Short mmCIF file of C-alpha atoms in Angstrom, two decimals:
data_model
loop_
_atom_site.label_atom_id
_atom_site.label_comp_id
_atom_site.label_asym_id
_atom_site.label_seq_id
_atom_site.Cartn_x
_atom_site.Cartn_y
_atom_site.Cartn_z
CA MET C 71 0.00 0.00 0.00
CA ASN C 72 2.79 2.28 0.93
CA THR C 73 4.54 1.73 -2.40
CA ILE C 74 1.33 2.41 -4.33
CA LYS C 75 1.00 5.75 -2.55
CA LYS C 76 4.64 6.54 -3.17
CA ILE C 77 4.22 5.76 -6.84
CA ARG C 78 1.08 7.82 -7.15
CA PHE C 79 2.27 10.91 -5.30
CA PHE C 80 5.98 10.88 -5.95
CA TRP C 81 7.14 8.69 -8.80
CA LYS C 82 4.30 9.36 -11.21
CA PRO C 83 4.56 13.17 -11.03
CA LEU C 84 8.33 12.85 -11.38
CA VAL C 85 8.09 10.60 -14.44
CA PHE C 86 5.46 12.92 -15.88
CA PHE C 87 7.83 15.85 -15.56
CA ILE C 88 10.72 13.88 -17.09
CA CYS C 89 8.52 12.96 -20.04
CA LEU C 90 7.82 16.65 -20.58
CA ILE C 91 11.50 17.60 -20.77
CA PRO C 92 11.76 17.19 -24.56
CA THR C 93 8.87 19.62 -24.96
CA ILE C 94 10.40 22.08 -22.53
CA LEU C 95 13.72 21.90 -24.39
CA ILE C 96 12.05 22.67 -27.71
CA LEU C 97 10.42 25.73 -26.17
CA THR C 98 13.57 26.95 -24.42
CA ASP C 99 15.62 26.34 -27.58
CA ALA C 100 13.08 28.33 -29.59
CA LEU C 101 13.47 31.14 -27.06
CA GLU C 102 17.27 30.67 -27.23
CA ILE C 103 17.61 29.95 -23.50
CA THR C 104 19.06 26.43 -23.63
CA GLY C 105 20.34 26.48 -27.18
CA HIS C 106 18.75 27.23 -30.50
CA LEU C 107 16.73 25.66 -33.25
CA SER C 108 18.32 24.95 -36.63
CA ALA C 109 18.19 27.37 -39.57
CA ASN C 110 15.02 25.51 -40.53
CA PRO C 111 13.18 25.76 -37.18
CA ILE C 112 9.92 24.20 -38.38
CA GLU C 113 11.69 21.09 -39.63
CA ASP C 114 13.71 20.98 -36.43
CA ILE C 115 10.63 21.09 -34.16
CA GLN C 116 8.77 18.60 -36.34
CA ASP C 117 11.67 16.13 -36.40
CA ARG C 118 12.31 16.35 -32.67
CA LEU C 119 8.64 15.77 -31.82
CA GLY C 120 8.42 12.87 -34.27
CA ASN C 121 11.57 11.29 -32.87
CA TRP C 122 10.23 11.53 -29.34
CA GLY C 123 6.93 10.03 -30.46
CA LEU C 124 8.84 7.04 -31.77
CA ARG C 125 10.97 6.81 -28.65
CA PHE C 126 7.89 6.75 -26.42
CA ILE C 127 6.36 4.05 -28.62
CA VAL C 128 9.53 2.01 -28.05
CA LEU C 129 9.38 2.79 -24.33
CA VAL C 130 5.78 1.71 -23.92
CA LEU C 131 6.62 -1.58 -25.63
CA THR C 132 9.46 -2.24 -23.19
CA ILE C 133 7.24 -1.96 -20.12
CA SER C 134 5.61 -5.36 -19.97
CA PRO C 135 8.78 -7.29 -20.94
CA LEU C 136 10.55 -5.31 -18.22
CA LYS C 137 7.88 -6.27 -15.73
CA ILE C 138 8.24 -9.94 -16.59
CA ILE C 139 12.01 -9.94 -16.60
CA THR C 140 12.41 -8.05 -13.33
CA GLY C 141 9.33 -9.45 -11.62
CA LYS C 142 8.44 -5.96 -10.43
CA ASN C 143 4.74 -5.59 -11.00
CA TRP C 144 4.63 -1.87 -10.19
CA ILE C 145 6.35 -1.12 -13.50
CA ILE C 146 3.04 -1.70 -15.26
CA LEU C 147 1.56 1.28 -13.40
CA PHE C 148 3.55 3.59 -15.68
CA ARG C 149 2.40 2.05 -18.92
CA ARG C 150 -0.63 4.24 -19.46
CA MET C 151 1.29 7.45 -18.84
CA ILE C 152 4.07 6.46 -21.23
CA GLY C 153 1.49 5.45 -23.83
CA LEU C 154 -0.29 8.77 -23.49
CA PHE C 155 3.01 10.58 -23.93
CA ALA C 156 3.60 8.60 -27.12
CA PHE C 157 0.25 9.90 -28.37
CA TYR C 158 1.05 13.41 -27.15
CA TYR C 159 4.39 13.62 -29.03
CA VAL C 160 3.00 12.11 -32.21
CA PHE C 161 0.03 14.49 -32.03
CA MET C 162 2.31 17.52 -31.50
CA HIS C 163 4.42 16.28 -34.44
CA PHE C 164 1.22 16.21 -36.51
CA LEU C 165 0.14 19.68 -35.33
CA THR C 166 3.54 21.13 -36.21
CA TRP C 167 3.21 19.66 -39.68
CA ALA C 168 -0.36 20.86 -40.18
CA ILE C 169 -0.01 24.33 -38.65
CA LEU C 170 3.60 25.40 -39.21
CA GLU C 171 4.67 23.28 -42.19
CA GLN C 172 1.41 23.45 -44.17
CA ASN C 173 -0.03 26.64 -42.64
CA LEU C 174 -3.37 24.82 -42.28
CA ASN C 175 -3.67 24.92 -46.05
CA VAL C 176 -6.45 22.33 -46.36
CA SER C 177 -5.82 21.43 -49.99
CA ALA C 178 -2.08 20.98 -49.37
CA VAL C 179 -2.77 18.84 -46.30
CA ILE C 180 -5.25 16.62 -48.14
CA GLU C 181 -2.97 16.33 -51.18
CA ASP C 182 -0.07 15.31 -48.97
CA ILE C 183 -2.12 12.75 -47.06
CA ILE C 184 -3.34 11.14 -50.27
CA GLU C 185 -0.24 11.40 -52.43
CA ARG C 186 2.59 10.96 -49.97
CA LYS C 187 2.48 7.42 -48.71
CA PHE C 188 4.65 8.13 -45.68
CA ILE C 189 2.18 10.78 -44.55
CA THR C 190 -0.72 8.35 -45.02
CA LEU C 191 1.12 5.92 -42.76
CA GLY C 192 1.72 8.62 -40.19
CA LEU C 193 -1.93 9.56 -40.13
CA ILE C 194 -3.04 5.93 -39.68
CA SER C 195 -0.65 5.63 -36.72
CA LEU C 196 -1.95 8.85 -35.22
CA THR C 197 -5.56 7.67 -35.56
CA LEU C 198 -4.77 4.39 -33.81
CA LEU C 199 -2.91 6.21 -31.04
CA PHE C 200 -5.87 8.57 -30.67
CA ILE C 201 -8.29 5.65 -30.25
CA MET C 202 -6.00 4.14 -27.62
CA ALA C 203 -5.65 7.49 -25.84
CA VAL C 204 -9.40 8.16 -25.55
CA THR C 205 -10.05 4.61 -24.32
CA SER C 206 -7.23 4.77 -21.77
CA PRO C 207 -9.17 5.81 -18.61
CA ASN C 208 -9.72 2.90 -16.20
CA SER C 209 -13.49 3.35 -16.20
CA ILE C 210 -13.67 2.92 -19.97
CA ARG C 211 -11.20 0.04 -19.82
CA ARG C 212 -13.41 -1.84 -17.34
CA LYS C 213 -16.52 -1.27 -19.43
CA MET C 214 -14.85 -2.47 -22.60
CA GLY C 215 -13.49 -5.71 -21.17
CA VAL C 216 -11.76 -8.02 -23.66
CA LYS C 217 -12.35 -5.58 -26.51
CA TRP C 218 -10.08 -3.06 -24.82
CA HIS C 219 -7.15 -5.44 -25.01
CA GLN C 220 -7.81 -6.12 -28.65
CA ILE C 221 -7.90 -2.41 -29.48
CA HIS C 222 -4.77 -1.68 -27.52
CA LYS C 223 -2.84 -4.39 -29.33
CA SER C 224 -2.78 -1.91 -32.23
CA ILE C 225 0.29 -0.38 -30.56
CA TYR C 226 2.22 -3.13 -32.38
CA VAL C 227 0.81 -1.91 -35.69
CA VAL C 228 1.64 1.67 -34.70
CA SER C 229 5.24 0.77 -33.93
CA VAL C 230 5.72 -0.82 -37.35
CA LEU C 231 3.94 1.97 -39.22
CA GLY C 232 5.85 4.59 -37.24
CA ILE C 233 9.22 3.24 -38.33
CA TRP C 234 7.99 2.79 -41.86
CA HIS C 235 6.83 6.42 -41.86
CA TYR C 236 10.29 7.52 -40.72
CA TRP C 237 12.10 5.23 -43.14
CA TRP C 238 10.15 6.50 -46.13
CA GLN C 239 10.87 10.13 -45.52
CA VAL C 240 14.66 9.98 -44.97
CA LYS C 241 16.51 10.95 -48.10
CA ILE C 242 19.00 8.10 -48.15
CA ASP C 243 20.64 7.62 -44.76
CA ALA C 244 18.38 5.03 -43.08
CA ARG C 245 20.70 4.28 -40.15
CA GLU C 246 18.44 5.88 -37.55
CA PRO C 247 15.17 4.26 -38.61
CA LEU C 248 17.14 1.02 -38.82
CA ILE C 249 18.08 1.30 -35.15
CA TYR C 250 14.43 1.79 -34.22
CA ALA C 251 13.47 -1.15 -36.44
CA ILE C 252 15.97 -3.43 -34.70
CA ILE C 253 14.80 -2.45 -31.21
CA ILE C 254 11.14 -2.85 -32.09
CA SER C 255 11.79 -6.18 -33.82
CA ILE C 256 13.38 -7.47 -30.63
CA LEU C 257 10.45 -6.24 -28.54
CA LEU C 258 7.88 -7.78 -30.88
CA LEU C 259 9.85 -11.02 -31.21
CA TYR C 260 10.01 -11.29 -27.44
CA ARG C 261 6.21 -11.14 -27.32
CA LEU C 262 5.86 -13.64 -30.09
CA LEU C 263 8.04 -16.15 -28.24
CA LYS C 264 6.34 -15.48 -24.89
CA PHE C 265 2.90 -15.62 -26.45
CA LYS C 266 3.44 -19.25 -27.41
CA LYS C 267 3.59 -20.24 -23.77
CA PRO C 268 0.08 -20.60 -22.35
CA THR C 269 1.07 -19.17 -18.96
CA SER C 270 2.21 -15.87 -20.42
CA SER C 271 0.57 -12.66 -19.39
CA VAL C 272 2.39 -10.44 -21.84
CA ARG C 273 0.21 -8.22 -23.86
CA MET P 214 9.08 32.40 -30.58
CA ARG P 215 12.12 33.67 -32.37
CA LYS P 216 11.85 35.22 -35.76
CA ARG P 217 15.05 35.13 -37.70
CA ASN P 218 15.96 38.45 -39.14
CA TYR P 219 17.49 37.13 -42.31
CA CYS P 220 17.03 40.33 -44.24
CA LYS P 221 20.26 41.90 -43.19
CA ILE P 222 23.54 40.64 -41.89
CA ASN P 223 23.91 42.40 -38.62
CA SER P 224 27.21 42.87 -36.86
CA SER P 225 26.48 40.27 -34.19
CA GLU P 226 26.20 37.61 -36.84
CA ILE P 227 29.46 38.64 -38.42
CA THR P 228 31.13 38.48 -35.03
CA SER P 229 29.85 34.98 -34.43
CA TYR P 230 31.10 33.98 -37.85
CA ASN P 231 34.55 35.36 -37.15
CA ASN P 232 34.45 33.60 -33.87
CA TYR P 233 33.66 30.40 -35.61
CA ILE P 234 36.43 30.69 -38.13
CA ASN P 235 38.89 31.27 -35.31
CA ARG P 236 40.04 34.81 -34.69
CA ARG P 237 43.74 34.24 -34.90
CA LYS P 238 43.50 32.34 -38.13
CA PHE P 239 41.26 35.08 -39.42
CA ILE P 240 43.62 37.90 -38.60
CA LYS P 241 46.54 36.02 -40.08
CA SER P 242 44.69 35.38 -43.30
CA ALA P 243 43.40 38.92 -43.46
CA THR P 244 46.98 40.10 -43.42
CA LEU P 245 47.92 37.62 -46.09
CA ALA P 246 44.94 38.62 -48.18
CA GLY P 247 45.99 42.22 -47.81
CA SER P 248 49.41 41.50 -49.17
CA ALA P 249 47.94 39.35 -51.91
CA MET P 250 45.69 42.17 -53.06
CA MET P 251 48.46 44.01 -54.84
CA VAL P 252 49.23 40.92 -56.86
CA ALA P 253 45.55 40.31 -57.47
CA SER P 254 44.96 43.46 -59.42
CA VAL P 255 47.70 42.46 -61.84
CA ASN P 256 47.23 38.73 -62.17
CA GLY P 257 43.51 38.03 -61.77
CA ALA P 258 41.70 35.93 -59.22
CA ASN P 259 43.55 35.21 -56.04
CA ILE P 260 42.58 33.04 -53.17
CA PRO P 261 43.95 33.66 -49.70
CA GLU P 262 46.55 31.10 -48.67
CA THR P 263 44.72 30.49 -45.44
CA PRO P 264 41.19 29.17 -45.67
CA GLN P 265 38.33 31.56 -44.96
CA GLY P 266 40.29 34.71 -45.57
CA LYS P 267 38.80 37.75 -47.24
CA LEU P 268 38.64 37.79 -51.01
CA SER P 269 39.48 40.88 -52.98
CA ASP P 270 38.71 42.44 -56.36
CA ILE P 271 35.21 41.06 -56.70
CA SER P 272 33.01 42.52 -59.40
CA SER P 273 29.24 42.43 -59.34
CA SER P 274 27.14 40.63 -61.91
CA ILE P 275 23.93 41.22 -63.84
CA TYR P 276 22.95 37.63 -62.97
CA SER P 277 22.63 38.41 -59.26
CA THR P 278 19.19 38.54 -57.72
CA ASP P 279 18.22 41.52 -55.58
CA GLU P 280 16.36 39.24 -53.15
CA LYS P 281 17.46 39.48 -49.54
CA THR P 282 20.32 37.13 -48.78
CA ASN P 283 20.22 34.62 -45.95
CA SER P 284 22.33 35.19 -42.88
CA ILE P 285 25.85 33.78 -42.73
CA VAL P 286 24.65 31.61 -39.83
CA ASP P 287 21.94 30.02 -41.99
CA VAL P 288 24.33 29.42 -44.88
CA THR P 289 27.12 27.95 -42.75
CA THR P 290 25.17 25.82 -40.25
CA TYR P 291 22.48 24.25 -42.41
CA ASN P 292 24.23 22.19 -45.06
CA ASN P 293 23.96 19.01 -47.00
CA PHE P 294 27.54 17.77 -47.32
CA TYR P 295 27.29 14.06 -46.59
CA GLU P 296 31.08 13.71 -46.58
CA PHE P 297 30.87 15.25 -43.11
CA GLY P 298 27.69 13.53 -41.94
CA THR P 299 24.04 13.49 -42.91
CA ASN P 300 22.57 15.85 -40.33
CA LYS P 301 22.25 19.47 -41.40
CA ASP P 302 24.66 20.71 -38.74
CA ASP P 303 27.17 17.86 -39.19
CA PRO P 304 29.19 19.65 -41.90
CA TYR P 305 29.54 22.68 -39.62
CA LYS P 306 30.56 20.50 -36.67
CA ASN P 307 32.74 17.94 -38.45
CA SER P 308 34.60 19.92 -41.09
CA LYS P 309 36.69 22.15 -38.85
CA ASN P 310 39.93 20.25 -39.28
CA PHE P 311 39.55 19.59 -42.98
CA LYS P 312 42.64 20.84 -44.79
CA THR P 313 42.07 22.67 -48.05
CA ARG P 314 45.66 23.79 -48.70
CA PRO P 315 47.58 22.72 -50.63
CA TRP P 316 44.85 21.83 -53.09
CA SER P 317 45.09 20.69 -56.67
CA ILE P 318 42.63 19.98 -59.43
CA GLU P 319 43.22 17.35 -62.07
CA VAL P 320 41.88 18.26 -65.48
CA SER P 321 41.62 15.37 -67.93
CA GLY P 322 39.78 14.02 -70.94
CA HIS P 323 39.01 15.44 -74.35
CA ALA P 324 40.72 18.81 -74.12
CA GLU P 325 43.85 20.38 -75.54
CA LYS P 326 45.10 21.42 -72.14
CA THR P 327 45.05 18.88 -69.36
CA GLY P 328 47.07 18.25 -66.24
CA VAL P 329 47.20 18.80 -62.51
CA PHE P 330 46.92 22.39 -61.36
CA ASN P 331 47.33 24.10 -58.03
CA LEU P 332 44.16 25.80 -56.90
CA GLU P 333 45.95 29.13 -57.11
CA ASP P 334 47.03 28.54 -60.70
CA PHE P 335 43.66 27.11 -61.62
CA ILE P 336 41.81 30.30 -60.79
CA LYS P 337 44.52 32.85 -61.52
CA PRO P 338 43.67 33.52 -65.19
CA HIS P 339 40.18 34.66 -64.18
CA LEU P 340 38.37 37.41 -62.32
CA LEU P 341 36.17 36.95 -59.30
CA GLU P 342 32.51 37.83 -59.51
CA GLU P 343 29.85 37.97 -56.89
CA ARG P 344 26.75 36.01 -57.86
CA ILE P 345 23.78 36.29 -55.55
CA TYR P 346 21.74 33.24 -56.44
CA ARG P 347 18.70 31.43 -55.17
CA MET P 348 19.59 27.91 -54.08
CA ARG P 349 16.77 25.36 -54.19
CA CYS P 350 17.40 22.07 -52.43
CA VAL P 351 15.69 18.91 -53.64
CA GLU P 352 14.35 18.67 -50.07
CA ALA P 353 12.04 21.64 -50.79
CA TRP P 354 13.87 24.40 -48.95
CA SER P 355 15.72 27.34 -50.41
CA MET P 356 18.17 30.12 -49.55
CA VAL P 357 19.62 33.17 -51.24
CA ILE P 358 23.41 33.05 -51.13
CA PRO P 359 26.03 35.60 -52.22
CA TRP P 360 28.61 33.37 -53.86
CA VAL P 361 31.97 34.54 -55.12
CA GLY P 362 33.28 32.63 -58.07
CA ILE P 363 34.40 32.34 -61.64
CA PRO P 364 32.14 31.67 -64.62
CA LEU P 365 32.60 28.01 -65.47
CA ALA P 366 32.43 28.90 -69.17
CA LYS P 367 35.73 30.76 -68.84
CA ILE P 368 37.38 27.87 -67.06
CA VAL P 369 36.12 25.39 -69.65
CA LYS P 370 37.37 27.61 -72.46
CA GLN P 371 40.79 27.87 -70.86
CA PHE P 372 41.33 24.11 -71.29
CA LYS P 373 40.17 24.14 -74.92
CA PRO P 374 37.80 21.15 -74.99
CA LEU P 375 37.72 19.09 -78.19
CA SER P 376 34.57 18.34 -80.17
CA LYS P 377 34.34 14.94 -78.45
CA ALA P 378 33.82 16.69 -75.11
CA LYS P 379 30.06 16.46 -74.70
CA TYR P 380 29.98 16.50 -70.91
CA VAL P 381 32.01 17.81 -68.00
CA ARG P 382 32.45 15.44 -65.12
CA PHE P 383 33.43 16.52 -61.59
CA GLU P 384 34.65 14.63 -58.58
CA THR P 385 34.96 15.54 -54.90
CA ILE P 386 38.07 14.68 -52.90
CA HIS P 387 38.09 11.15 -51.43
CA ASP P 388 39.55 11.55 -47.98
CA LYS P 389 38.21 9.13 -45.39
CA GLU P 390 40.66 10.40 -42.80
CA ASN P 391 39.27 13.90 -42.71
CA MET P 392 35.79 13.38 -44.08
CA ILE P 393 34.15 11.16 -41.52
CA GLY P 394 30.97 10.81 -43.56
CA GLN P 395 32.92 8.89 -46.20
CA ARG P 396 33.46 6.07 -43.71
CA TYR P 397 29.84 5.02 -44.29
CA ARG P 398 28.66 4.01 -47.71
CA ILE P 399 25.67 6.31 -47.73
CA LEU P 400 26.63 7.32 -51.26
CA LYS P 401 29.22 5.92 -53.58
CA TRP P 402 32.34 7.91 -52.77
CA PRO P 403 33.87 9.99 -54.10
CA TYR P 404 30.87 12.20 -54.83
CA ARG P 405 30.55 12.74 -58.55
CA GLU P 406 28.53 15.08 -60.67
CA GLY P 407 28.30 16.19 -64.25
CA LEU P 408 26.91 18.73 -66.70
CA THR P 409 26.42 18.80 -70.43
CA ILE P 410 28.99 21.04 -72.07
CA SER P 411 26.25 23.55 -72.91
CA GLU P 412 25.16 23.63 -69.27
CA ALA P 413 28.75 24.06 -68.15
CA THR P 414 29.27 26.97 -70.53
CA ASN P 415 25.98 28.67 -69.68
CA PRO P 416 26.76 32.07 -68.16
CA LEU P 417 24.92 31.16 -64.94
CA SER P 418 27.27 28.27 -64.07
CA ILE P 419 30.13 29.19 -61.80
CA LEU P 420 32.83 27.54 -59.79
CA ALA P 421 32.57 29.25 -56.42
CA VAL P 422 35.52 29.96 -54.14
CA GLY P 423 33.74 32.12 -51.59
CA ILE P 424 30.62 33.41 -49.88
CA TYR P 425 29.94 36.88 -48.46
CA GLY P 426 33.28 38.07 -49.76
CA TYR P 427 35.25 35.44 -47.85
CA ALA P 428 36.83 32.21 -49.05
CA LEU P 429 34.43 29.28 -48.70
CA PRO P 430 34.10 27.76 -45.24
CA ASN P 431 34.79 24.02 -45.26
CA GLN P 432 31.13 23.09 -44.74
CA ASN P 433 30.18 24.98 -47.88
CA GLY P 434 32.52 23.00 -50.11
CA ALA P 435 35.90 24.64 -49.72
CA PRO P 436 37.96 25.44 -51.59
CA LEU P 437 36.16 25.06 -54.91
CA ARG P 438 32.59 24.04 -55.72
CA LEU P 439 30.08 24.11 -58.51
CA ILE P 440 27.03 26.37 -58.53
CA VAL P 441 24.25 25.77 -61.07
CA PRO P 442 21.32 27.78 -59.65
CA TRP P 443 18.58 26.42 -61.91
CA LYS P 444 19.26 22.88 -60.67
CA TYR P 445 18.65 21.26 -57.31
CA GLY P 446 21.38 21.88 -54.77
CA PHE P 447 22.88 18.40 -54.92
CA LYS P 448 24.24 19.19 -58.41
CA GLY P 449 26.53 21.72 -56.76
CA ILE P 450 29.43 19.36 -56.13
CA LYS P 451 31.77 20.50 -53.38
CA SER P 452 35.53 20.35 -52.72
CA ILE P 453 36.30 19.51 -56.34
CA VAL P 454 39.56 17.73 -57.17
CA LYS P 455 38.79 16.37 -60.62
CA MET P 456 37.29 17.86 -63.73
CA SER P 457 37.10 15.82 -66.87
CA PHE P 458 35.84 16.38 -70.42
CA VAL P 459 34.02 13.24 -71.48
CA GLU P 460 31.97 11.94 -74.39
CA GLN P 461 29.39 9.87 -72.48
CA GLN P 462 26.92 11.19 -69.95
CA PRO P 463 28.69 10.71 -66.62
CA ARG P 464 27.00 8.82 -63.81
CA THR P 465 26.33 10.94 -60.77
CA SER P 466 26.35 9.92 -57.10
CA TRP P 467 22.69 10.58 -56.41
CA GLU P 468 21.56 9.00 -59.63
CA MET P 469 23.57 5.91 -58.74
CA ALA P 470 22.05 5.81 -55.26
CA ALA P 471 18.40 6.27 -56.26
CA PRO P 472 17.84 6.55 -60.03
CA ASP P 473 14.07 6.87 -59.72
CA GLU P 474 14.41 9.83 -57.36
CA TYR P 475 17.38 11.82 -58.64
CA GLY P 476 18.13 12.28 -62.31
CA PHE P 477 21.15 13.53 -64.21
CA TYR P 478 19.52 16.86 -65.13
CA ALA P 479 17.94 17.62 -61.73
CA ASN P 480 16.48 20.88 -63.01
CA VAL P 481 14.24 22.61 -60.51
CA ASN P 482 10.73 21.75 -61.69
CA PRO P 483 7.62 22.35 -59.58
CA LYS P 484 5.57 20.11 -61.86
CA VAL P 485 7.64 16.98 -61.39
CA PRO P 486 7.33 15.84 -57.77
CA HIS P 487 9.99 13.81 -56.04
CA PRO P 488 8.47 10.30 -55.71
CA ARG P 489 8.03 10.88 -51.99
CA TRP P 490 7.27 14.62 -51.73
CA SER P 491 5.97 17.57 -53.68
CA GLN P 492 8.28 20.06 -55.37
CA ALA P 493 5.53 22.64 -55.96
CA ARG P 494 6.46 24.82 -53.01
CA GLU P 495 9.55 25.52 -50.97
CA ARG P 496 10.43 26.71 -47.50
CA ARG P 497 12.61 29.81 -47.66
CA ILE P 498 15.11 29.37 -44.84
CA GLY P 499 15.15 32.32 -42.49
CA SER P 500 11.59 33.39 -43.13
CA GLY P 501 10.50 32.50 -39.60
CA LEU P 502 8.28 30.02 -37.84
CA PHE P 503 4.99 31.28 -39.19
CA ALA P 504 5.91 32.10 -42.78
CA GLU P 505 4.14 30.23 -45.54
CA LYS P 506 6.03 28.26 -48.10
CA ILE P 507 6.59 30.01 -51.41
CA PRO P 508 5.74 28.57 -54.83
CA THR P 509 8.72 27.03 -56.62
CA SER P 510 9.49 28.46 -60.06
CA MET P 511 10.43 26.45 -63.13
CA PHE P 512 14.24 26.33 -63.41
CA ASN P 513 14.27 28.07 -60.02
CA GLY P 514 13.31 31.29 -61.80
CA TYR P 515 16.27 31.17 -64.22
CA GLY P 516 14.27 29.98 -67.22
CA GLU P 517 15.11 32.98 -69.41
CA HIS P 518 18.78 31.97 -69.30
CA VAL P 519 18.51 28.19 -69.43
CA ALA P 520 15.15 27.04 -70.81
CA HIS P 521 16.59 26.91 -74.36
CA LEU P 522 19.07 24.23 -73.25
CA TYR P 523 16.23 21.75 -72.84
CA LYS P 524 14.15 22.38 -75.97
CA GLY P 525 12.61 19.14 -77.14
CA LEU P 526 13.65 17.28 -74.01
CA ASN P 527 10.89 15.55 -72.04
CA LEU P 528 11.54 17.00 -68.60
CA ARG P 529 9.20 14.55 -66.95
CA ARG P 530 11.38 11.69 -68.16
CA HIS P 531 14.70 13.52 -67.94
CA PHE P 532 14.17 14.87 -64.43
#
């Protein structure tokens, strides 16, 4: 009981703040307090937010394997927050693209979504993350039962589409998306192997 | 949010630039450049012995645009020069120790005059001109940059190409030691580019040796690079060590890496999208966080000087 309280009133706020640091750094860089944005600030903000979206997707996928490997069940208590941060960064990445990159030019946005396959992929990922985010409260989760688990398995799809989205937009140097792809492959493979065992509780 | 004031180069930016190029080195080269000036007026183009020194005797050109130039910071910290890494600030960070003196250029192929020339001798017969050009990257951003260089037509003429010389082929230095980007096979090194002989002799084409009146910083392709403003930026091969007059269309690094995405001509063309993104509009670097993109012009707005080169050529196929 004591640990639960500690997690709720100390560790969770702390982790929440840590997860916000990338956002704070973008703002303070834009204001030239901690550093500066590149000569192409819109691209810089968009790339940083997208990268953090992908990193949080990786992070949320490491939580249940970590729980199993360490045997520390409290780890799972952070999963929802990390997942919501994944949605938050991907959504901010999308907003930067729509507002700053496209200036809310509806025809340009629609044209890009239809004609640029990597943007289509990004939008599908964002939609799935949005569905998971709005169904994340415990009350909704209880009401939805088994269906909730099925819906939230789409995080695996999101992780694959997210890397694909990144891979398709790099000009030629795919080393970074490759690193993400390797990490996510390991995390998905781990689940696949665990899933075969009937006693597994990995989701 | 910060708005970049790219319209004018203010003194603080110049200070930071000097800071970057290392004050002592700067003062030394400024002195050298000063002493070189007297020679310059007699012998033609001179390049300071120390990199990044001030250039002298630069004439202006009718081909310059009167658009506002980007800041030195924009031009020297946001670069595609994969030899020093693939992030935009990698060339700025990783090129500091790159040595550009002594430097020589090998001229070969179908020409009367061929051989290996010192950089100084290579440019000496010519006069320096400032060319303020728009630069449109294939990644859909653009800048306005005050280059200092020599019309390529004059350099080509100097070597007296033969009738077999249909193309000019260029090559960047291959130097894994000092160019850390060349340790990864992102592209086939050394970087190679090419132009048709009529493109090379078009009055817009220059070989640049400087920006903003100073010798080129390493990240911008020191000491000698190609500028062809109606083409996408990747045609502007940097740190050139080889120039060759050839009969066959040369293969270029980007075309070899992704032939369906980057063609030999690479003319700026808003109507032919890159397979993965649109080329209809461009982001002008330095225009601020809330500026809209601007429409991209055919041949980057240089059509009156170059459109005739491509008469009868299907630009959708020969992109």
